Amino acid sequence: AGFAVTASRRTGDENIAALRRGLAAVPHHLWDGQGEGENPYFGYLGLADAIIVTGDSVNMVTEACAAAKPVYVYDLPGGSAKFDRFHAAMLACQAVRKFVPGKVRQLESWTLPDIDDTGMVAAAVQRLLAARGKGQAIDG
């Protein structure tokens, strides 16, 4: 077992160095975003038994969840209320768990819930339209 870690071209040298230090004692492959070629992120998702992502990208979290593998989110400083609401919703529906270095000794496996994104969006649109007095219930 080991880690397949990918950065982005925006990660920066200081953060790449921190990743290298943190991974030094474990088997790993680090794509640092500095070389040629495509980011292997989607390949890593397909091969992973479990996934740890940083919480600074909603896309990254949802892409990881779409891989139907256990997903842990590592919180970074900063963020926004919008991101906080997103992460709270993902935790509440048990799609993700928090990754806390030093507290997670072994990555667990769990069955991810089915998330009906289309149904949730349709219901939200209906609520917004109804609140404006223009909506009609749509069956289906």
PDB file of C-alpha atoms in Angstrom:
ATOM      1  CA  ALA A   1       0.000   0.000   0.000  1.00  0.00           C
ATOM      2  CA  GLY A   2       1.117   3.521  -0.645  1.00  0.00           C
ATOM      3  CA  PHE A   3       0.025   6.969  -1.642  1.00  0.00           C
ATOM      4  CA  ALA A   4      -0.529   8.393  -5.114  1.00  0.00           C
ATOM      5  CA  VAL A   5      -0.451  12.157  -4.660  1.00  0.00           C
ATOM      6  CA  THR A   6      -1.124  14.838  -7.205  1.00  0.00           C
ATOM      7  CA  ALA A   7      -0.695  18.562  -6.924  1.00  0.00           C
ATOM      8  CA  SER A   8      -1.835  21.193  -9.361  1.00  0.00           C
ATOM      9  CA  ARG A   9       0.260  23.645 -11.291  1.00  0.00           C
ATOM     10  CA  ARG A  10      -0.913  26.227  -8.715  1.00  0.00           C
ATOM     11  CA  THR A  11       0.243  24.286  -5.642  1.00  0.00           C
ATOM     12  CA  GLY A  12       3.550  26.142  -5.391  1.00  0.00           C
ATOM     13  CA  ASP A  13       7.089  25.116  -4.473  1.00  0.00           C
ATOM     14  CA  GLU A  14       6.645  25.571  -0.711  1.00  0.00           C
ATOM     15  CA  ASN A  15       3.643  23.243  -0.617  1.00  0.00           C
ATOM     16  CA  ILE A  16       5.341  20.702  -2.899  1.00  0.00           C
ATOM     17  CA  ALA A  17       8.308  20.668  -0.511  1.00  0.00           C
ATOM     18  CA  ALA A  18       5.933  20.111   2.430  1.00  0.00           C
ATOM     19  CA  LEU A  19       4.301  17.204   0.582  1.00  0.00           C
ATOM     20  CA  ARG A  20       7.702  15.655  -0.120  1.00  0.00           C
ATOM     21  CA  ARG A  21       8.666  15.920   3.567  1.00  0.00           C
ATOM     22  CA  GLY A  22       5.352  14.495   4.713  1.00  0.00           C
ATOM     23  CA  LEU A  23       5.536  11.559   2.333  1.00  0.00           C
ATOM     24  CA  ALA A  24       9.237  10.756   2.811  1.00  0.00           C
ATOM     25  CA  ALA A  25       8.670   7.793   5.138  1.00  0.00           C
ATOM     26  CA  VAL A  26       5.922   6.066   3.145  1.00  0.00           C
ATOM     27  CA  PRO A  27       5.743   4.493  -0.305  1.00  0.00           C
ATOM     28  CA  HIS A  28       4.354   7.085  -2.689  1.00  0.00           C
ATOM     29  CA  HIS A  29       4.227   8.587  -6.146  1.00  0.00           C
ATOM     30  CA  LEU A  30       3.998  12.368  -6.278  1.00  0.00           C
ATOM     31  CA  TRP A  31       3.011  14.206  -9.444  1.00  0.00           C
ATOM     32  CA  ASP A  32       4.203  17.697  -8.627  1.00  0.00           C
ATOM     33  CA  GLY A  33       2.596  19.606 -11.475  1.00  0.00           C
ATOM     34  CA  GLN A  34       5.960  20.891 -12.657  1.00  0.00           C
ATOM     35  CA  GLY A  35       6.653  18.504 -15.498  1.00  0.00           C
ATOM     36  CA  GLU A  36       5.112  17.747 -18.807  1.00  0.00           C
ATOM     37  CA  GLY A  37       1.943  15.827 -19.298  1.00  0.00           C
ATOM     38  CA  GLU A  38      -1.543  15.661 -17.929  1.00  0.00           C
ATOM     39  CA  ASN A  39      -2.351  15.549 -14.246  1.00  0.00           C
ATOM     40  CA  PRO A  40      -2.993  11.851 -13.406  1.00  0.00           C
ATOM     41  CA  TYR A  41      -5.709  12.774 -10.886  1.00  0.00           C
ATOM     42  CA  PHE A  42      -8.528  10.870 -12.591  1.00  0.00           C
ATOM     43  CA  GLY A  43      -6.317   7.806 -13.002  1.00  0.00           C
ATOM     44  CA  TYR A  44      -5.462   7.957  -9.306  1.00  0.00           C
ATOM     45  CA  LEU A  45      -9.182   8.137  -8.469  1.00  0.00           C
ATOM     46  CA  GLY A  46      -9.825   5.008 -10.501  1.00  0.00           C
ATOM     47  CA  LEU A  47      -7.029   3.039  -8.829  1.00  0.00           C
ATOM     48  CA  ALA A  48      -7.535   4.197  -5.246  1.00  0.00           C
ATOM     49  CA  ASP A  49      -8.946   2.146  -2.393  1.00  0.00           C
ATOM     50  CA  ALA A  50      -9.644   5.374  -0.484  1.00  0.00           C
ATOM     51  CA  ILE A  51      -9.167   9.040  -1.367  1.00  0.00           C
ATOM     52  CA  ILE A  52      -7.918  12.009   0.655  1.00  0.00           C
ATOM     53  CA  VAL A  53      -8.561  15.439  -0.871  1.00  0.00           C
ATOM     54  CA  THR A  54      -8.112  18.964   0.379  1.00  0.00           C
ATOM     55  CA  GLY A  55     -11.291  20.901   0.993  1.00  0.00           C
ATOM     56  CA  ASP A  56     -10.303  23.958  -1.036  1.00  0.00           C
ATOM     57  CA  SER A  57     -12.008  22.701  -4.193  1.00  0.00           C
ATOM     58  CA  VAL A  58     -15.652  21.661  -4.413  1.00  0.00           C
ATOM     59  CA  ASN A  59     -14.912  20.092  -7.803  1.00  0.00           C
ATOM     60  CA  MET A  60     -12.126  17.962  -6.374  1.00  0.00           C
ATOM     61  CA  VAL A  61     -14.347  16.685  -3.564  1.00  0.00           C
ATOM     62  CA  THR A  62     -17.283  15.884  -5.858  1.00  0.00           C
ATOM     63  CA  GLU A  63     -15.025  14.224  -8.446  1.00  0.00           C
ATOM     64  CA  ALA A  64     -13.571  12.051  -5.698  1.00  0.00           C
ATOM     65  CA  CYS A  65     -17.076  11.120  -4.502  1.00  0.00           C
ATOM     66  CA  ALA A  66     -18.072  10.237  -8.069  1.00  0.00           C
ATOM     67  CA  ALA A  67     -15.354   7.557  -8.010  1.00  0.00           C
ATOM     68  CA  ALA A  68     -17.524   5.684  -5.451  1.00  0.00           C
ATOM     69  CA  LYS A  69     -14.618   5.211  -3.037  1.00  0.00           C
ATOM     70  CA  PRO A  70     -14.336   6.308   0.603  1.00  0.00           C
ATOM     71  CA  VAL A  71     -13.405  10.017   0.566  1.00  0.00           C
ATOM     72  CA  TYR A  72     -11.664  11.891   3.353  1.00  0.00           C
ATOM     73  CA  VAL A  73     -11.459  15.692   3.288  1.00  0.00           C
ATOM     74  CA  TYR A  74      -8.482  17.500   4.793  1.00  0.00           C
ATOM     75  CA  ASP A  75      -9.469  21.001   5.852  1.00  0.00           C
ATOM     76  CA  LEU A  76      -7.161  23.840   4.903  1.00  0.00           C
ATOM     77  CA  PRO A  77      -7.115  27.242   6.581  1.00  0.00           C
ATOM     78  CA  GLY A  78      -9.275  29.910   5.009  1.00  0.00           C
ATOM     79  CA  GLY A  79     -12.248  28.943   2.951  1.00  0.00           C
ATOM     80  CA  SER A  80     -15.641  30.561   2.898  1.00  0.00           C
ATOM     81  CA  ALA A  81     -19.100  30.165   4.376  1.00  0.00           C
ATOM     82  CA  LYS A  82     -20.217  28.682   1.042  1.00  0.00           C
ATOM     83  CA  PHE A  83     -17.510  25.988   1.226  1.00  0.00           C
ATOM     84  CA  ASP A  84     -18.336  25.370   4.891  1.00  0.00           C
ATOM     85  CA  ARG A  85     -22.003  24.725   3.987  1.00  0.00           C
ATOM     86  CA  PHE A  86     -20.963  22.375   1.185  1.00  0.00           C
ATOM     87  CA  HIS A  87     -18.643  20.386   3.448  1.00  0.00           C
ATOM     88  CA  ALA A  88     -21.239  20.248   6.233  1.00  0.00           C
ATOM     89  CA  ALA A  89     -23.788  18.833   3.764  1.00  0.00           C
ATOM     90  CA  MET A  90     -21.303  16.247   2.461  1.00  0.00           C
ATOM     91  CA  LEU A  91     -20.472  15.172   6.025  1.00  0.00           C
ATOM     92  CA  ALA A  92     -24.161  15.066   7.013  1.00  0.00           C
ATOM     93  CA  CYS A  93     -25.081  12.709   4.173  1.00  0.00           C
ATOM     94  CA  GLN A  94     -21.998  10.586   4.969  1.00  0.00           C
ATOM     95  CA  ALA A  95     -20.489  11.044   1.518  1.00  0.00           C
ATOM     96  CA  VAL A  96     -17.171  12.082   3.110  1.00  0.00           C
ATOM     97  CA  ARG A  97     -15.347  11.947   6.421  1.00  0.00           C
ATOM     98  CA  LYS A  98     -12.837  14.376   7.856  1.00  0.00           C
ATOM     99  CA  PHE A  99      -9.152  13.534   7.585  1.00  0.00           C
ATOM    100  CA  VAL A 100      -7.316  14.723  10.668  1.00  0.00           C
ATOM    101  CA  PRO A 101      -3.573  13.945  10.610  1.00  0.00           C
ATOM    102  CA  GLY A 102      -2.539  12.094  13.739  1.00  0.00           C
ATOM    103  CA  LYS A 103      -6.092  10.948  14.468  1.00  0.00           C
ATOM    104  CA  VAL A 104      -6.753   8.766  11.446  1.00  0.00           C
ATOM    105  CA  ARG A 105      -4.512   5.723  11.868  1.00  0.00           C
ATOM    106  CA  GLN A 106      -6.215   3.539   9.323  1.00  0.00           C
ATOM    107  CA  LEU A 107      -8.449   4.540   6.456  1.00  0.00           C
ATOM    108  CA  GLU A 108     -11.833   2.912   6.808  1.00  0.00           C
ATOM    109  CA  SER A 109     -13.992   1.608   4.028  1.00  0.00           C
ATOM    110  CA  TRP A 110     -17.681   2.431   3.851  1.00  0.00           C
ATOM    111  CA  THR A 111     -20.470   2.367   1.326  1.00  0.00           C
ATOM    112  CA  LEU A 112     -21.178   5.789  -0.054  1.00  0.00           C
ATOM    113  CA  PRO A 113     -24.800   6.883  -0.164  1.00  0.00           C
ATOM    114  CA  ASP A 114     -26.561   7.332  -3.472  1.00  0.00           C
ATOM    115  CA  ILE A 115     -26.759  11.067  -3.996  1.00  0.00           C
ATOM    116  CA  ASP A 116     -29.514  12.126  -6.381  1.00  0.00           C
ATOM    117  CA  ASP A 117     -27.954  15.380  -7.590  1.00  0.00           C
ATOM    118  CA  THR A 118     -30.535  15.905 -10.316  1.00  0.00           C
ATOM    119  CA  GLY A 119     -33.438  15.385  -7.933  1.00  0.00           C
ATOM    120  CA  MET A 120     -31.911  17.737  -5.351  1.00  0.00           C
ATOM    121  CA  VAL A 121     -31.345  20.453  -7.953  1.00  0.00           C
ATOM    122  CA  ALA A 122     -34.869  20.051  -9.362  1.00  0.00           C
ATOM    123  CA  ALA A 123     -36.363  20.295  -5.865  1.00  0.00           C
ATOM    124  CA  ALA A 124     -34.299  23.415  -5.111  1.00  0.00           C
ATOM    125  CA  VAL A 125     -35.413  25.071  -8.363  1.00  0.00           C
ATOM    126  CA  GLN A 126     -39.047  24.228  -7.612  1.00  0.00           C
ATOM    127  CA  ARG A 127     -38.737  25.726  -4.108  1.00  0.00           C
ATOM    128  CA  LEU A 128     -37.203  28.919  -5.494  1.00  0.00           C
ATOM    129  CA  LEU A 129     -39.863  29.265  -8.181  1.00  0.00           C
ATOM    130  CA  ALA A 130     -42.656  28.546  -5.707  1.00  0.00           C
ATOM    131  CA  ALA A 131     -41.230  31.159  -3.335  1.00  0.00           C
ATOM    132  CA  ARG A 132     -41.543  33.685  -6.143  1.00  0.00           C
ATOM    133  CA  GLY A 133     -45.107  32.563  -6.837  1.00  0.00           C
ATOM    134  CA  LYS A 134     -44.275  31.357 -10.341  1.00  0.00           C
ATOM    135  CA  GLY A 135     -43.711  27.682  -9.769  1.00  0.00           C
ATOM    136  CA  GLN A 136     -45.971  24.777 -10.416  1.00  0.00           C
ATOM    137  CA  ALA A 137     -45.334  21.313  -9.116  1.00  0.00           C
ATOM    138  CA  ILE A 138     -43.722  19.083 -11.687  1.00  0.00           C
ATOM    139  CA  ASP A 139     -44.213  15.337 -11.382  1.00  0.00           C
ATOM    140  CA  GLY A 140     -41.364  13.028 -12.221  1.00  0.00           C
TER     141      GLY A 140
END
